Coordinates of C-alpha atoms in Angstrom, one line a residue:
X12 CA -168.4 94.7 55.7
X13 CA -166.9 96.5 52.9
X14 CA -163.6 97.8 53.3
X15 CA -162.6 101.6 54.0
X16 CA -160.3 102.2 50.8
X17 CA -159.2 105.3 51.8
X18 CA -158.5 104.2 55.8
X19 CA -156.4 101.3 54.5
X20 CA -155.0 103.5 51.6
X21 CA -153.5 105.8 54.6
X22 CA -152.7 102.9 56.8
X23 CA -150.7 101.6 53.7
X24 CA -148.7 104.9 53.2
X25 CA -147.0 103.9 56.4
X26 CA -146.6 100.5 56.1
X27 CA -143.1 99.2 54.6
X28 CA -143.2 96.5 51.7
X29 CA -141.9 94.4 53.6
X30 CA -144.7 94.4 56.8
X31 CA -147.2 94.5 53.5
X32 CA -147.9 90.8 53.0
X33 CA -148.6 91.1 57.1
X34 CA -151.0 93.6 56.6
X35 CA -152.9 92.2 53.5
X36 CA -153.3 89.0 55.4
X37 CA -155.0 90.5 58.4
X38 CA -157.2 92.1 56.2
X39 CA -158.3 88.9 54.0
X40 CA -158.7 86.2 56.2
X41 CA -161.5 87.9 58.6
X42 CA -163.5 89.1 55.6
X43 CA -162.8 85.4 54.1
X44 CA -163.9 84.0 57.2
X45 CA -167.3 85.8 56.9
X46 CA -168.1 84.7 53.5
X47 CA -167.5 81.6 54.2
X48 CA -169.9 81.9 57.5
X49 CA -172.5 83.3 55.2
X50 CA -172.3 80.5 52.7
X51 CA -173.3 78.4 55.1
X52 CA -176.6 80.2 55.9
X53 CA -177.4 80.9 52.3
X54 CA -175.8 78.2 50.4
X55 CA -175.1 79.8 46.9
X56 CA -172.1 78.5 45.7
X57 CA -172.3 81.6 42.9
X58 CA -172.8 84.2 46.0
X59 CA -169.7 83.2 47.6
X60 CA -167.7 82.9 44.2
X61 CA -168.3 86.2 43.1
X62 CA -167.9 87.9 46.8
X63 CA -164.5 86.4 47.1
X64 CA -163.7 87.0 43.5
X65 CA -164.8 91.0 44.3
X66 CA -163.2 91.1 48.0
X67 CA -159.8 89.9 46.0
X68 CA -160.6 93.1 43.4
X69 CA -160.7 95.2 46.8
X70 CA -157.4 94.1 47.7
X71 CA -155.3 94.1 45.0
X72 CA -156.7 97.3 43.7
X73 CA -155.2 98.8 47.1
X74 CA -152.4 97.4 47.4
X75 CA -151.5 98.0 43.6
X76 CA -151.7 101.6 44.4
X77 CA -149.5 101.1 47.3
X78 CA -146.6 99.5 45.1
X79 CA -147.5 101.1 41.4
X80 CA -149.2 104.6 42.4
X81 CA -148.9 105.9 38.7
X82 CA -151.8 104.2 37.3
X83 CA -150.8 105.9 33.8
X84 CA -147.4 104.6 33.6
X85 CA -148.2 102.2 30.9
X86 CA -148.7 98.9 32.6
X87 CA -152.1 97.1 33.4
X88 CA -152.8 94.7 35.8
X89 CA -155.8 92.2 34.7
X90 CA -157.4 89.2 36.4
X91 CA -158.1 86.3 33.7
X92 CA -159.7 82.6 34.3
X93 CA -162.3 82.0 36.4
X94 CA -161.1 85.1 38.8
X95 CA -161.8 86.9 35.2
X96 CA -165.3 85.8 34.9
X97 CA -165.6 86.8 38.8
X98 CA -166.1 83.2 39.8
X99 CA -163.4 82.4 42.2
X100 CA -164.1 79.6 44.8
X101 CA -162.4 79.1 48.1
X102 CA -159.6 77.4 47.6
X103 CA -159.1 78.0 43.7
X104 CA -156.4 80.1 42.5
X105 CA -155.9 83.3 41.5
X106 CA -154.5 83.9 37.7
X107 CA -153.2 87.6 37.1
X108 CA -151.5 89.2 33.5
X109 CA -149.6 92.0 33.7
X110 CA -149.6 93.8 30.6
X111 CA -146.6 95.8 29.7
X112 CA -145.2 97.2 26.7
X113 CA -142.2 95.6 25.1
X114 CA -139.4 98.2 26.6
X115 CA -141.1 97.4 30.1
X116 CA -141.7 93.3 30.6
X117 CA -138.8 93.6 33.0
X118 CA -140.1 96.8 34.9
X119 CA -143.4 95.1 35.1
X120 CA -142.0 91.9 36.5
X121 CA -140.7 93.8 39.6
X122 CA -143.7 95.8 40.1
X123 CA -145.5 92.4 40.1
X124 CA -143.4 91.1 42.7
X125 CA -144.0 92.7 45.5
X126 CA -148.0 92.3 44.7
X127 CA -147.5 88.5 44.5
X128 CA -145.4 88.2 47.8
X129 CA -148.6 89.7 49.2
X130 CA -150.8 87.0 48.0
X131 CA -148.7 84.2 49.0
X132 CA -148.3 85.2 52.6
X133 CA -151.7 84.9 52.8
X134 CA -151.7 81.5 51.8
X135 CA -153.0 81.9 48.5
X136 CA -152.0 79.9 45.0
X137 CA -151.4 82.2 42.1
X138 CA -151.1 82.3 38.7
X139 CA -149.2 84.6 36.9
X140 CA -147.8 85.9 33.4
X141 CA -146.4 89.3 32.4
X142 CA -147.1 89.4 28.3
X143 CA -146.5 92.3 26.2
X144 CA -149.5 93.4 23.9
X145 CA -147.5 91.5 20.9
X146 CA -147.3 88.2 22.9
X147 CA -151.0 88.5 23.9
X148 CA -151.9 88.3 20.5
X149 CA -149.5 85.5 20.0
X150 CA -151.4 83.5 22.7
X151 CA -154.7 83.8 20.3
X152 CA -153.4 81.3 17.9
X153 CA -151.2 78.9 20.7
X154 CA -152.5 76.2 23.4
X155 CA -156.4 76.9 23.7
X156 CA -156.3 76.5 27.5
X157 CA -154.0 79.8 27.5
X158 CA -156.4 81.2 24.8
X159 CA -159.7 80.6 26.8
X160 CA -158.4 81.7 30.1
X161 CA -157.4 85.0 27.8
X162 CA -161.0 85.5 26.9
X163 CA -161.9 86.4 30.6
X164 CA -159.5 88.7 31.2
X165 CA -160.7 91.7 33.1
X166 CA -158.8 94.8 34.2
X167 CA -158.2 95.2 37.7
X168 CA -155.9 98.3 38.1
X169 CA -153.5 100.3 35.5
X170 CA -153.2 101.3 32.0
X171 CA -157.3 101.3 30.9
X172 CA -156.1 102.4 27.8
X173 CA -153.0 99.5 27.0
X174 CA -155.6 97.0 28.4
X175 CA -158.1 97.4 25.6
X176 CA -156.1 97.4 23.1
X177 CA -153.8 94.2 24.0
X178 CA -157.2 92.4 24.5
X179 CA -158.6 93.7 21.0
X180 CA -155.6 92.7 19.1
X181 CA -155.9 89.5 21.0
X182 CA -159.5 88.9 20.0
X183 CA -158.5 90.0 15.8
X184 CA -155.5 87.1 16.3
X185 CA -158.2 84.3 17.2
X186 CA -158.7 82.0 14.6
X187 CA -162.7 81.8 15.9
X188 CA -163.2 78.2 13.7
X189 CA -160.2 76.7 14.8
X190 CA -160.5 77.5 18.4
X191 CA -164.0 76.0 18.5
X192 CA -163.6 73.2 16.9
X193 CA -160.7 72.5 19.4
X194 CA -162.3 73.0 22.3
X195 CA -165.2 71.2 21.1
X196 CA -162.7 68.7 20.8
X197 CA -160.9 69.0 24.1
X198 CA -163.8 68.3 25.3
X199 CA -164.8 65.2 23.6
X200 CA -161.3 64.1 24.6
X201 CA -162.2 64.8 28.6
X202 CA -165.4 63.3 28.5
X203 CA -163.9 60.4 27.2
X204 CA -161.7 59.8 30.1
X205 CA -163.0 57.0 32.9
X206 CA -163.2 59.6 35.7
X207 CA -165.3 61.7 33.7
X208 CA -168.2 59.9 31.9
X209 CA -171.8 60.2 31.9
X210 CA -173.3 59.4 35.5
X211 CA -170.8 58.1 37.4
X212 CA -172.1 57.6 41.1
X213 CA -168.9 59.9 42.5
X214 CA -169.1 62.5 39.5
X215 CA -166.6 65.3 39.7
X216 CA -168.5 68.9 39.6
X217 CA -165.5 69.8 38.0
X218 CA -164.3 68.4 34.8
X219 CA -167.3 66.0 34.5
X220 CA -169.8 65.3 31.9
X221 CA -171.5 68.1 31.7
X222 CA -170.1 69.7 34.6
X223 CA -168.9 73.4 35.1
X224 CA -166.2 72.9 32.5
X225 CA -168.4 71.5 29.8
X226 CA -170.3 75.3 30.3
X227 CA -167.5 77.0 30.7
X228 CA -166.9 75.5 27.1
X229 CA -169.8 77.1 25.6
X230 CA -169.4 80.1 27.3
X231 CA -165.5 80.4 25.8
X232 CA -167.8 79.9 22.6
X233 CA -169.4 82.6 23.2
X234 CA -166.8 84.6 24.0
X235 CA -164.6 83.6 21.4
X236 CA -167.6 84.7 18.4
X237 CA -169.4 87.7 20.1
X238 CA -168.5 90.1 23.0
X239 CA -171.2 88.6 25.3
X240 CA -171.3 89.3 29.1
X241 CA -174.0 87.0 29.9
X242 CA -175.6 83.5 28.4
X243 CA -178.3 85.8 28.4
X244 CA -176.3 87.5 24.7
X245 CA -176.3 84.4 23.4
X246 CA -179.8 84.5 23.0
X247 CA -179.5 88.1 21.7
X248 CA -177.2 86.5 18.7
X249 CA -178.9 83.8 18.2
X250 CA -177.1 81.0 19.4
X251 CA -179.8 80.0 22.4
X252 CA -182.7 79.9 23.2
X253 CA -184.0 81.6 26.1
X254 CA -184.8 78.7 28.4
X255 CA -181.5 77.4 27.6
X256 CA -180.0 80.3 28.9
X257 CA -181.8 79.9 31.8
X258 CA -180.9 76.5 32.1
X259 CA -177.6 77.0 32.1
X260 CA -177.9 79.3 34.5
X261 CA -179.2 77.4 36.8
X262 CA -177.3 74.7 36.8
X263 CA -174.0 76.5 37.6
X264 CA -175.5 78.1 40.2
X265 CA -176.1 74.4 41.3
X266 CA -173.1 73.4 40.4
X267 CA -170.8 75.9 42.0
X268 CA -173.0 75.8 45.0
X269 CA -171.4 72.2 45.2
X270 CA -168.0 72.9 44.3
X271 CA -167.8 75.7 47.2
X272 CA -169.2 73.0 49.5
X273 CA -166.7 70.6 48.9
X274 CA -163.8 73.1 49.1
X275 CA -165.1 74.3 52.1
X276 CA -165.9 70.1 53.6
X277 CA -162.4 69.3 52.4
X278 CA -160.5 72.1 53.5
X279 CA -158.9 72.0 49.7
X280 CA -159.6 72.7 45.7
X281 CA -161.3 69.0 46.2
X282 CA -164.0 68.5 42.9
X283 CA -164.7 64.8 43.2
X284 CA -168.0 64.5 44.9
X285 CA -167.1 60.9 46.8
X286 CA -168.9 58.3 48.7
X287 CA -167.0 59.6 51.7
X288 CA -168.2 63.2 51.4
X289 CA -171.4 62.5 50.0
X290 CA -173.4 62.3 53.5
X291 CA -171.8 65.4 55.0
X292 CA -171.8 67.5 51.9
X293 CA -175.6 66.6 51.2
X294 CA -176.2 67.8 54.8
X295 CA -174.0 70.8 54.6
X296 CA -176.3 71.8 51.2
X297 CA -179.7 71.7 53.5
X298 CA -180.9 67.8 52.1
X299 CA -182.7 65.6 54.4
X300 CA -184.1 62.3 53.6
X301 CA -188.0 62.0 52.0
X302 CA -188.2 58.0 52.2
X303 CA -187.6 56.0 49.8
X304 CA -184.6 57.8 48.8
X305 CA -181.4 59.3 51.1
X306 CA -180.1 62.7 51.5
X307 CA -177.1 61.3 49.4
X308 CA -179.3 59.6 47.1
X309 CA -181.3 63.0 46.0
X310 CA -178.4 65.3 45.5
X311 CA -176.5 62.9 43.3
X312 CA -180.1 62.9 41.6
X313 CA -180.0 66.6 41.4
X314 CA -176.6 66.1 40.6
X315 CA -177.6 64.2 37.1
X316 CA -180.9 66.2 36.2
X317 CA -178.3 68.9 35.7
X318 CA -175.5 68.1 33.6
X319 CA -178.4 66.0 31.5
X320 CA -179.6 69.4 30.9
X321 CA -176.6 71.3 30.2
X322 CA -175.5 68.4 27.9
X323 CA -178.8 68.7 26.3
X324 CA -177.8 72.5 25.6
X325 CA -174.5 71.4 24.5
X326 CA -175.9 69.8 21.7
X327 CA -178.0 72.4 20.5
X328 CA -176.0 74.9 20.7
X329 CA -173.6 73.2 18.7
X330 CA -176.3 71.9 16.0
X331 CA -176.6 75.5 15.5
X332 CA -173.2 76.0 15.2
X333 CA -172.9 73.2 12.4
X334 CA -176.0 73.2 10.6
X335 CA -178.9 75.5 11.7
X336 CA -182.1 73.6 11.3
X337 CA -185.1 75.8 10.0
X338 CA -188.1 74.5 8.0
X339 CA -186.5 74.6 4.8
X340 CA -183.8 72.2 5.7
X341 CA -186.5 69.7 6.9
X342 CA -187.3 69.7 3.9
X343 CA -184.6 69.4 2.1
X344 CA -183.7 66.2 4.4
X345 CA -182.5 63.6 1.8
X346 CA -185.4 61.0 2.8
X347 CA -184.3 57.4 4.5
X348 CA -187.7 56.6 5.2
X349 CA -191.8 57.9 6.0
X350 CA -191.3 60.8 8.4
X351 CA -187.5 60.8 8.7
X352 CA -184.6 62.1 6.5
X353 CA -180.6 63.2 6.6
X354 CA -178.9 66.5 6.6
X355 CA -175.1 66.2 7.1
X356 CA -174.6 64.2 10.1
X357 CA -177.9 64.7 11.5
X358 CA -181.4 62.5 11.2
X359 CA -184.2 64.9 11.2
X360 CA -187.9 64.7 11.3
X361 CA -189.6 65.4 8.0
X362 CA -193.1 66.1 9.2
X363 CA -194.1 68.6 11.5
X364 CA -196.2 66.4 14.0
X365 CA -194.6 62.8 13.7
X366 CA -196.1 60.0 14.8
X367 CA -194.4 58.5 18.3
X368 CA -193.7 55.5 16.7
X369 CA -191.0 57.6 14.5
X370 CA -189.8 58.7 17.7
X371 CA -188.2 55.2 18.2
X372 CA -186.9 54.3 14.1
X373 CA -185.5 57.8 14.5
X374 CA -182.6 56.4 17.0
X375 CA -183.2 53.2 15.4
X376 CA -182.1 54.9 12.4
X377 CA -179.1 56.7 13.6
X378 CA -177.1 53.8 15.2
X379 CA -178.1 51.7 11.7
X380 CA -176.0 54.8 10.3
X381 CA -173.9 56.0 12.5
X382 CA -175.8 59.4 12.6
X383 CA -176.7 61.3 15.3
X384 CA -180.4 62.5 16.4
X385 CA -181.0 66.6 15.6
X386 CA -181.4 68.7 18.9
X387 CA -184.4 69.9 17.4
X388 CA -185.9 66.4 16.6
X389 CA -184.5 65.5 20.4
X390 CA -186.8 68.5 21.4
X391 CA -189.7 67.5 19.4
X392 CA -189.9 64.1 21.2
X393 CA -189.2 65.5 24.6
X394 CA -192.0 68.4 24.2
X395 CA -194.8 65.8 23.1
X396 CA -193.9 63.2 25.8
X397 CA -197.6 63.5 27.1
X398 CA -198.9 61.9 23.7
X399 CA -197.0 58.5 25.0
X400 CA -199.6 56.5 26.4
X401 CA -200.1 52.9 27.0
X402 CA -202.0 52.9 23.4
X403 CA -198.2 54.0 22.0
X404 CA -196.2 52.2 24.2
X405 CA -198.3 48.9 22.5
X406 CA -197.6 50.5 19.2
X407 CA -195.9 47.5 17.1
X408 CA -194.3 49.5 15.1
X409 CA -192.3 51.7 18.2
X410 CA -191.4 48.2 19.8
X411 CA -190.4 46.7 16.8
X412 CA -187.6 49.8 16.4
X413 CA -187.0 49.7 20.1
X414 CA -186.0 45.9 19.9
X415 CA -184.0 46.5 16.5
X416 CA -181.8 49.6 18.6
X417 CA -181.4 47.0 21.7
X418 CA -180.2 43.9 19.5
X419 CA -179.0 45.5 16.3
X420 CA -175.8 45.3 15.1
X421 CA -174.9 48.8 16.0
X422 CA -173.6 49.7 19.6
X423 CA -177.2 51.1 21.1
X424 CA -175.7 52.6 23.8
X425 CA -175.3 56.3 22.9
X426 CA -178.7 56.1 21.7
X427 CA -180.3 54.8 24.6
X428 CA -178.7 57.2 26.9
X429 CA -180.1 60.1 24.5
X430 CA -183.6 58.4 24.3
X431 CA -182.8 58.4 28.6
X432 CA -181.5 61.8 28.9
X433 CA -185.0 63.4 26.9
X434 CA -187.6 61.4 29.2
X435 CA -188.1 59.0 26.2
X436 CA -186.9 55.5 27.2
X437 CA -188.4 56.0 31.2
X438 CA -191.8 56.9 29.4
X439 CA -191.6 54.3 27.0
X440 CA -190.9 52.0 30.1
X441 CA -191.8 53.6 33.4
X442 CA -190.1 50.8 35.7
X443 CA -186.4 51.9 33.6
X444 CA -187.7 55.7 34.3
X445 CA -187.4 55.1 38.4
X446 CA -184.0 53.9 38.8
X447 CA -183.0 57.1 36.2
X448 CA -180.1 58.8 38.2
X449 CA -180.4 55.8 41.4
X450 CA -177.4 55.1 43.2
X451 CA -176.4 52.0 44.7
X452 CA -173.5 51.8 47.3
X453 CA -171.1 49.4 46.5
X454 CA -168.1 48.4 45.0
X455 CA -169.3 47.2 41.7
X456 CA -171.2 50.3 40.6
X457 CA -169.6 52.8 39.4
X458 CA -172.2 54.6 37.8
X459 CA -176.4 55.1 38.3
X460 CA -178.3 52.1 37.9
X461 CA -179.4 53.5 34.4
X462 CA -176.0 54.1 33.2
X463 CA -174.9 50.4 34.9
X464 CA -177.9 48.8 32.8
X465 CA -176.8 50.3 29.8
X466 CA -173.0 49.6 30.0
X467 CA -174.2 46.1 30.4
X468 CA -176.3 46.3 27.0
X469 CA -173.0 47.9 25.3
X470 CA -170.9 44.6 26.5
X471 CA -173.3 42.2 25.6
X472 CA -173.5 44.1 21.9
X473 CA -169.4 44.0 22.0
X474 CA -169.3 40.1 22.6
X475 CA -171.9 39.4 20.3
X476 CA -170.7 41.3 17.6
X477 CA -167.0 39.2 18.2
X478 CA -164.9 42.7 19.5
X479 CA -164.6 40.5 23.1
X480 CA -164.3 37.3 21.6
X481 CA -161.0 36.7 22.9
X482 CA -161.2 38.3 26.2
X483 CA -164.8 35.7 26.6
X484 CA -164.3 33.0 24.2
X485 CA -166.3 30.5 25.9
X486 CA -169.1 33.6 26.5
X487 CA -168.8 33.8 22.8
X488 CA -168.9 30.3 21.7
X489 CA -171.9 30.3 23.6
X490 CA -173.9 33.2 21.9
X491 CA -174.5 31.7 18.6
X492 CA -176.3 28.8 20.2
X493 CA -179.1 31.1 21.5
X494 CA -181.9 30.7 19.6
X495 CA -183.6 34.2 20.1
X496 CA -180.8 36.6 21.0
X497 CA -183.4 39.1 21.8
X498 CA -184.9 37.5 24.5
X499 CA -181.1 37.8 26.1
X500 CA -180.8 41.6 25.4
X501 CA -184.2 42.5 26.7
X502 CA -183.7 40.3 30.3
X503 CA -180.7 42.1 30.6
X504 CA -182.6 45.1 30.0
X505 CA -185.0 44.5 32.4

């Protein structure tokens, strides 16, 4: 039920700062309490983000009045971070900026005060700043996880006027280039991190591989070049496609939907979707088990079909951002072989319609290099899928490239989990393409029993190339002796 601002603004006249936080508690945790009944019938993570996020505008807009009734008085009260995009889930915090102007930091600090003894008799973790419109604009060009929680601010109560122009001069101070290319960074740097690779079997939602932080990153992209509102403006300017957008969309709603669950399940800003909560937080979510596969089983499945697809965006989105392909730069590819050519970093097709066996010497090509696969070429392959028949999975030419990515000198696996992540490698093989996202519960798998396979094709590449010679020498005094490595790569493979 939506509250009765003018009621509470009375009730609030006669209620002393100090029986405030009392008050503001009784109020929050019954309408919390029916959010969080209502998730559980409807089950939209995104619904009950953005209630909670709009039930804590409510509040705080009221009892800002209570404690700052001048709204003109040349202070501003903004909510930045995910409360700033209007996404807050149950138990994640709150972050608030107080704007002020320089003669007023202190004044503002105790008008704060009063505000945030409120929020934390209520239980709730904040996070606050009080910043002048000169140190705003500072921020721009310091730490980039102050500058991207920055780009959501969103004013909640005050100064509409001091607000503007803070976040304006804030948005002139960004170096754009620099900020992208370190969050791009940033987040080659988390992915990189054990907890948080590709297709672990207890992922976290959080700051996973291509999990709500990895589009949050594209949308501080966004942000950070254009004054978009939705993913939906990133089409408008170019930067995405239209079923990307979608995409995206829809995978955070899946994704949040998660997150909420598991705040709720655990009681806590939990993020790590564990064997222990799997069961409970798959029936929470509505799943029930369709034989062969488990509850559990399908929603880590879900799970991965997901962040596959928002890192399939990723990399589009930031092919565009580096090098936007169009016809003419196909075909001003420097050429490395029939169908197939370079620009920058990137392989590329050079013919409009390639054959499907230049599917395979395309990521043949690129580990041989050290390139990486266009977006658009990634897009071409995974659009004509249906042309892959048994007469093109005989195709001599496709296995011979297969075999030369799976044995090669070059480390296949990044490749192999592209070719995985478009369709390609469980067409190609449709015995690999069942056990795609699979889960097996134990202690020695870590990750889906595609992932597994391939971690087990990059160690065997690593000893025969000599990198694990000392940590296996008698492994890799045995190696040479084979006579037909191949045959070795392919059973493990298989």
């Amino acid at each position: 039920m939506p509250l009765d601002r003018r009621a509470l603004t009375e009730r609030l006249r006669e209620t002393s700062p100090q029986a405030a936080g009392a008050l503001f508690t009784s109020l929050y945790r019954p309408e919390m309490a029916a959010l969080l009944e209502d998730f559980q019938r409807h089950r939209r993570g995104d619904l009950l983000a953005r209630r909670r996020a709009a039930l804590m505008d409510s509040l705080l807009r009221i009892f800002a009045g209570r404690f700052w009734p001048d709204a003109s008085d040349g202070m501003a009260l903004a909510a930045t971070g995910g409360y700033g995009r209007g996404q807050l889930a149950p138990h994640s915090d709150l972050d608030l900026l107080m704007l002020a102007p320089s003669r007023s930091e202190a004044e503002a600090q105790e008008t704060l005060s009063p505000l945030l003894a409120c929020l934390w008799d209520a239980g709730l973790k904040v996070g606050h700043a009080v910043r002048t419109p000169q140190e705003l604009a500072e921020a721009a060009t310091g730490e980039t996880v102050t500058a991207s929680c920055l780009l959501d601010a969103r004013l909640l109560y005050g100064h509409g006027g001091l607000f503007a122009t803070s976040v304006h001069g804030f948005l002139q101070a960004l170096p754009k280039a620099g900020f992208i290319a370190a969050k791009r960074q940033e987040q080659k740097v988390r992915q990189a991190a054990p907890a948080n690779a590709p297709y672990r079997v207890e992922p976290n939602v959080k700051e996973g591989y291509g999990g709500l932080r990895d589009i949050q990153t594209l949308w501080w992209i966004g942000k950070a070049l254009h004054p978009i509102q939705s993913f939906d403006d990133l089409v408008s300017y170019g930067l995405l496609a239209s079923r990307d957008a979608i995409t995206l969309q829809q995978a955070e709603r899946y994704l949040l939907s998660l997150r909420c669950a598991l705040h709720v399940l655990r009681g806590k800003a939990e993020e790590k979707i564990s064997f222990a909560v799997q069961p409970e937080l798959a029936s929470f979510l509505g799943y029930r088990n369709r034989p062969p596969l488990k509850d559990m089983e399908r929603l880590i499945r879900h799970y991965h079909h997901h962040v596959r697809q928002v890192a399939d965006v990723t990399r589009r989105l930031y092919a565009t951002l580096d090098a936007p392909a169009r016809p003419a730069a196909m075909q001003a590819a420097a050429p490395l072989m029939k169908g197939l050519g370079r620009t920058g970093n990137y392989i590329v097709f050079t013919e409009p319609e390639p054959a499907t066996a230049t599917w395979f010497q395309l990521f043949a090509l690129a580990a041989r290099h050290g390139l990486e696969p266009h977006p658009n070429a990634l897009e071409t392959i995974r659009a004509g899928l249906s042309r892959l028949d048994d007469k093109g999975r005989a195709e001599p030419a496709a296995n011979q490239a297969f075999v030369e990515l799976l044995s090669g000198k070059a480390n296949p696996v990044r490749m192999l989990e592209l070719m995985t992540d478009i369709g390609l490698l469980g067409a190609f093989i449709p015995d690999y393409g069942k056990v795609v996202g699979l889960m097996q519960y134990d202690l020695n798998h870590v990750y889906t029993v595609d992932e597994h396979t391939l971690h087990a094709i990059g160690w065997l590449n690593r000893l025969a190339s000599g990198e694990l010679a000392q940590m296996f020498p008698r492994a890799h005094a045995v190696l040479p002796q084979i006579s037909n490595p191949v045959l070795l790569f392919l059973a493990v493979f298989l």
